[in-house]
XYZ file of N, CA and C in Angstrom:
408
model
N -7.527 36.319 -84.851
C -6.446 35.490 -84.253
C -6.685 35.355 -82.601
N -7.233 37.019 -82.022
C -6.972 36.722 -80.598
C -8.296 35.991 -80.165
N -9.441 35.880 -81.020
C -10.527 35.003 -80.521
C -10.196 33.616 -80.439
N -9.474 33.172 -81.392
C -9.088 31.520 -81.360
C -8.059 31.161 -80.236
N -7.174 32.638 -79.894
C -6.201 32.167 -78.720
C -7.362 31.962 -77.421
N -8.291 32.895 -77.083
C -8.851 33.148 -75.976
C -10.128 31.663 -76.327
N -10.432 31.211 -77.368
C -10.978 29.919 -77.198
C -10.372 28.631 -76.579
N -9.150 28.743 -77.157
C -8.172 27.598 -76.708
C -8.103 27.439 -75.265
N -7.971 28.876 -74.519
C -7.738 29.121 -72.844
C -8.726 28.673 -72.494
N -9.882 28.874 -72.736
C -11.315 28.638 -71.947
C -11.230 27.031 -72.336
N -10.890 26.552 -73.378
C -11.381 25.000 -73.542
C -10.511 24.468 -72.912
N -9.136 24.992 -72.511
C -7.870 24.483 -71.151
C -8.317 24.132 -69.787
N -9.322 25.093 -69.479
C -9.702 25.569 -68.231
C -11.129 24.788 -68.171
N -12.014 24.771 -68.915
C -13.359 24.170 -69.002
C -12.907 22.668 -68.749
N -13.594 21.879 -67.902
C -13.380 20.533 -67.907
C -14.575 19.630 -69.032
N -14.131 18.969 -69.748
C -14.774 18.364 -70.877
C -15.536 17.350 -70.233
N -16.902 17.093 -70.580
C -17.460 15.785 -69.783
C -16.923 14.514 -70.351
N -16.960 13.787 -69.572
C -16.328 12.515 -69.943
C -17.658 11.084 -70.018
N -17.830 10.665 -71.007
C -18.829 9.544 -71.011
C -17.962 8.305 -70.993
N -18.398 7.803 -69.670
C -17.979 6.269 -69.864
C -18.610 5.197 -70.367
N -17.601 4.708 -71.315
C -18.158 3.838 -71.953
C -18.300 2.054 -71.522
N -19.245 1.555 -71.611
C -19.226 0.152 -71.159
C -18.556 -0.789 -72.247
N -17.916 -1.888 -71.919
C -17.262 -2.641 -73.077
C -18.095 -3.432 -73.341
N -18.026 -4.141 -74.557
C -18.846 -4.831 -75.069
C -19.354 -6.239 -74.592
N -18.194 -6.948 -73.424
C -18.821 -7.804 -72.550
C -19.469 -7.702 -71.683
N -19.121 -6.566 -71.307
C -20.324 -5.802 -70.264
C -22.015 -5.784 -70.386
N -21.865 -5.183 -71.945
C -23.292 -4.775 -72.329
C -23.845 -6.442 -72.654
N -23.063 -7.290 -72.944
C -23.660 -8.425 -73.017
C -23.981 -9.174 -72.114
N -23.288 -9.103 -71.059
C -23.703 -9.532 -69.795
C -25.020 -9.252 -69.103
N -24.970 -7.852 -69.064
C -26.534 -7.058 -68.847
C -27.360 -7.294 -69.751
N -27.486 -7.730 -70.839
C -28.569 -8.076 -71.958
C -28.879 -6.753 -72.690
N -28.058 -5.974 -72.868
C -28.526 -4.687 -73.860
C -27.744 -5.219 -75.238
N -26.850 -6.158 -75.052
C -26.881 -6.689 -76.411
C -26.746 -8.000 -76.555
N -27.233 -8.615 -77.744
C -27.525 -9.831 -77.612
C -26.453 -10.446 -79.263
N -25.755 -11.225 -78.830
C -24.697 -11.881 -79.778
C -25.330 -13.093 -80.525
N -25.704 -12.705 -82.075
C -26.053 -14.206 -82.718
C -25.164 -14.392 -84.000
N -25.420 -15.256 -84.793
C -24.707 -15.995 -86.037
C -25.635 -16.043 -87.294
N -25.158 -14.767 -88.002
C -26.130 -15.036 -89.255
C -26.161 -16.028 -90.498
N -26.624 -16.294 -91.380
C -26.431 -17.361 -92.070
C -25.154 -17.744 -92.890
N -24.362 -16.586 -92.727
C -22.812 -16.833 -93.369
C -21.682 -17.019 -92.273
N -22.478 -17.444 -90.937
C -21.360 -17.703 -90.087
C -20.648 -16.696 -89.575
N -21.273 -15.266 -89.602
C -20.702 -14.159 -89.066
C -20.907 -13.917 -87.661
N -20.479 -13.390 -86.721
C -21.236 -12.998 -85.787
C -21.820 -11.289 -85.799
N -22.906 -11.256 -85.309
C -23.737 -10.056 -85.501
C -24.164 -9.855 -83.795
N -23.971 -8.381 -83.621
C -24.375 -7.962 -82.354
C -25.767 -6.964 -82.419
N -26.466 -7.442 -81.631
C -27.975 -6.733 -81.992
C -28.322 -6.178 -80.561
N -28.294 -4.646 -80.299
C -28.604 -3.831 -79.439
C -30.137 -3.710 -79.027
N -30.261 -4.222 -77.472
C -31.936 -4.091 -77.213
C -31.957 -2.619 -76.347
N -33.001 -2.037 -76.488
C -33.413 -0.934 -75.717
C -34.345 -1.519 -74.432
N -33.570 -1.517 -73.618
C -34.572 -2.555 -72.374
C -35.150 -1.039 -71.592
N -34.300 -0.111 -71.440
C -35.154 0.979 -70.548
C -36.715 1.636 -71.276
N -36.448 1.553 -72.493
C -37.795 2.232 -73.155
C -38.644 1.078 -73.021
N -38.387 -0.137 -72.985
C -39.446 -0.820 -72.944
C -39.830 -1.017 -71.681
N -39.089 -0.989 -70.626
C -39.616 -0.816 -69.327
C -40.351 0.431 -68.832
N -39.642 1.452 -69.371
C -40.806 2.868 -69.533
C -42.259 2.670 -69.771
N -42.151 1.835 -71.141
C -43.272 1.725 -71.575
C -44.218 0.911 -71.146
N -43.785 -0.042 -70.473
C -44.747 -0.728 -69.476
C -45.123 -0.271 -68.245
N -44.111 0.447 -67.961
C -44.684 1.372 -66.488
C -46.085 2.236 -67.288
N -45.595 2.929 -68.196
C -46.841 3.732 -68.766
C -48.044 3.170 -68.941
N -47.909 2.217 -69.536
C -48.956 1.159 -69.847
C -49.574 0.682 -68.607
N -49.055 0.274 -67.332
C -49.249 -0.344 -65.986
C -49.974 0.855 -65.508
N -49.793 2.135 -65.535
C -50.495 3.417 -65.150
C -51.622 3.842 -65.925
N -51.729 3.869 -67.227
C -52.977 3.705 -67.856
C -54.163 2.849 -67.273
N -53.756 1.796 -67.248
C -54.453 0.610 -66.697
C -55.176 1.228 -65.363
N -54.488 1.694 -64.475
C -54.599 1.914 -63.123
C -55.431 3.067 -63.027
N -55.250 4.037 -63.553
C -55.771 5.346 -64.000
C -57.592 4.863 -64.788
N -57.634 3.988 -65.523
C -59.036 3.617 -66.085
C -59.536 3.133 -65.101
N -58.887 1.960 -64.108
C -59.519 1.469 -63.238
C -60.172 2.643 -62.277
N -59.345 3.716 -61.913
C -59.574 4.382 -61.142
C -61.063 5.330 -61.406
N -60.649 5.491 -62.740
C -62.494 6.207 -63.739
C -63.431 5.509 -63.213
N -63.417 3.978 -63.421
C -64.464 3.073 -63.391
C -64.739 3.360 -61.989
N -64.146 3.136 -61.184
C -64.120 3.083 -59.661
C -64.913 4.177 -59.289
N -64.445 5.600 -59.988
C -64.769 6.702 -59.416
C -66.297 6.649 -60.046
N -66.763 6.400 -61.215
C -67.833 6.549 -61.491
C -68.968 5.687 -60.483
N -68.654 4.434 -59.953
C -69.352 3.711 -59.315
C -69.713 4.329 -58.077
N -68.501 5.119 -57.474
C -68.639 5.920 -56.273
C -69.563 6.820 -56.168
N -69.674 7.376 -57.424
C -70.632 8.631 -57.407
C -71.882 8.174 -57.285
N -72.187 6.783 -57.560
C -73.867 6.407 -57.630
C -74.002 6.268 -56.073
N -72.963 5.822 -55.342
C -73.266 5.792 -53.852
C -73.446 6.714 -53.116
N -72.984 7.680 -53.538
C -73.099 9.072 -52.771
C -72.294 9.113 -51.472
N -71.119 8.322 -51.306
C -70.350 8.274 -50.250
C -68.950 9.442 -50.624
N -69.407 10.560 -50.098
C -68.489 11.614 -50.012
C -66.965 11.687 -49.685
N -66.946 10.903 -48.565
C -65.278 10.764 -48.294
C -64.766 9.427 -49.120
N -65.282 8.605 -49.589
C -64.213 7.857 -50.427
C -64.418 8.473 -51.817
N -65.239 9.266 -52.039
C -64.967 9.815 -53.302
C -63.936 10.964 -53.250
N -63.844 11.680 -52.156
C -62.650 12.538 -52.387
C -61.493 11.983 -52.199
N -61.505 10.740 -51.348
C -60.238 10.045 -51.324
C -59.730 9.207 -52.574
N -60.697 9.011 -53.585
C -60.220 8.351 -54.693
C -60.228 9.379 -55.746
N -61.012 10.497 -55.711
C -60.160 11.660 -56.467
C -58.705 11.831 -56.241
N -58.000 12.184 -54.861
C -57.068 12.328 -54.588
C -56.152 11.292 -55.063
N -56.524 10.092 -55.000
C -55.685 9.273 -55.481
C -54.930 9.170 -56.954
N -56.631 9.789 -57.794
C -56.303 9.474 -59.130
C -55.829 10.673 -59.808
N -55.612 11.452 -58.944
C -54.460 12.474 -59.104
C -52.848 12.398 -58.982
N -52.823 11.478 -57.778
C -51.544 10.721 -57.636
C -51.026 9.977 -58.676
N -52.103 9.195 -59.456
C -51.572 8.125 -60.512
C -51.434 9.107 -61.672
N -52.103 10.120 -61.985
C -51.954 11.311 -62.904
C -50.354 11.641 -62.918
N -50.037 12.001 -61.789
C -48.668 12.473 -61.341
C -47.505 11.738 -61.597
N -48.157 10.335 -61.381
C -46.847 9.178 -61.541
C -46.477 8.911 -62.723
N -47.409 9.390 -63.814
C -47.199 8.976 -64.959
C -45.906 9.775 -65.668
N -45.807 11.134 -64.680
C -44.445 12.038 -65.410
C -43.468 11.874 -64.028
N -43.450 11.125 -63.397
C -42.306 11.052 -62.301
C -41.811 9.769 -62.502
N -40.466 9.368 -61.868
C -40.322 7.989 -62.108
C -40.134 7.145 -60.909
N -41.414 7.460 -59.908
C -41.319 6.653 -58.980
C -41.856 5.490 -58.822
N -41.444 4.591 -57.954
C -41.913 3.174 -57.474
C -43.805 2.975 -57.743
N -44.323 2.258 -58.427
C -45.489 2.559 -58.872
C -46.576 1.242 -57.848
N -45.739 0.275 -57.310
C -46.430 -0.697 -56.708
C -46.954 -0.128 -55.759
N -46.753 0.357 -54.947
C -47.476 1.123 -53.869
C -48.766 1.544 -53.932
N -48.726 2.354 -55.558
C -49.827 2.654 -56.139
C -50.950 1.536 -56.334
N -50.416 0.356 -56.563
C -51.568 -0.390 -56.845
C -51.967 -1.167 -55.536
N -51.311 -1.283 -54.743
C -51.576 -1.529 -53.167
C -52.801 -0.677 -52.564
N -52.489 0.637 -52.766
C -53.128 1.704 -52.185
C -54.602 1.435 -53.011
N -54.712 1.330 -54.546
C -56.082 1.106 -55.145
C -56.601 -0.185 -54.763
N -55.871 -1.208 -54.161
C -56.876 -2.262 -54.009
C -57.259 -2.157 -52.443
N -56.684 -1.348 -51.820
C -57.296 -0.841 -50.603
C -58.670 -0.254 -50.764
N -58.333 0.926 -51.271
C -59.647 1.692 -51.826
C -60.622 0.940 -52.353
N -60.275 0.034 -53.268
C -61.292 -0.730 -53.722
C -61.990 -1.520 -53.116
N -61.275 -2.340 -52.210
C -61.877 -3.061 -50.965
C -62.926 -2.395 -49.983
N -62.535 -1.333 -49.834
C -63.457 -0.171 -48.923
C -64.892 0.195 -49.633
N -64.388 0.445 -51.051
C -65.690 0.699 -51.331
C -66.483 -0.229 -51.945
N -66.070 -1.400 -52.108
C -66.679 -2.434 -52.974
C -67.747 -3.258 -51.534
N -67.129 -2.935 -50.453
C -67.907 -3.416 -49.075
C -69.258 -2.968 -49.106
N -69.289 -1.835 -49.183
C -70.572 -1.210 -49.194
C -71.685 -1.678 -50.369
N -71.032 -2.319 -51.249
C -71.883 -2.749 -52.717
C -72.833 -4.085 -52.212
N -73.746 -4.162 -52.556
C -74.684 -5.265 -52.214
C -74.276 -6.533 -53.623
N -73.732 -6.120 -54.384
C -73.145 -7.153 -55.677
C -72.259 -7.954 -54.767
N -72.189 -9.082 -55.823
C -71.308 -10.343 -54.969
C -70.168 -10.517 -56.119
N -68.899 -10.478 -55.358
C -67.893 -10.736 -56.283
C -67.648 -12.276 -56.597
N -67.771 -13.161 -55.988
C -67.681 -14.302 -56.253
C -68.712 -14.907 -56.079
N -69.637 -15.412 -57.483
C -70.943 -16.353 -57.331
C -70.498 -17.426 -56.614
N -69.487 -18.170 -56.871
C -69.411 -19.853 -56.389
C -69.701 -19.610 -54.731
N -68.972 -18.534 -54.206
C -69.288 -18.402 -52.456
C -70.992 -18.292 -51.949
N -71.817 -17.657 -52.821
C -73.427 -17.393 -52.819
C -73.980 -18.793 -52.388
N -74.747 -18.869 -51.400
C -75.430 -19.686 -50.830
C -76.857 -19.492 -51.255
N -77.558 -20.615 -51.924
C -79.258 -19.972 -52.283
C -80.083 -19.769 -51.111
N -80.649 -18.318 -51.434
C -81.538 -18.251 -50.205
C -82.894 -18.474 -50.877
N -83.969 -18.970 -49.836
C -84.959 -19.275 -49.909
C -85.550 -20.641 -49.916
């Protein structure tokens, strides 16, 4: 019996977490829930998991960027340009870390494009063959 009394005193003092519930209309406006009508004419509400899809898209984008980094890294290995190689290895590690962080990834794509431009400028292959004039 004393334990139950002690537990009730602790419950009184300890604040309870309050979960703020959003109303159905708020959830419909933010498109977390879709309102539909079934064959019988009854209204049905379907919940959509938007955050999970965005997280999956972000992870897919980062995996694509990581694949591009690996391809560019293998290209840089053949050129023997050590400064670009080190820069690309450091950037690839940033992309791997971004898989676990919640940062904005748009700057990573921009940075990759800059590294790719610098890397491919030293290449003798042509990106756009329609701009190439006939030699000779």
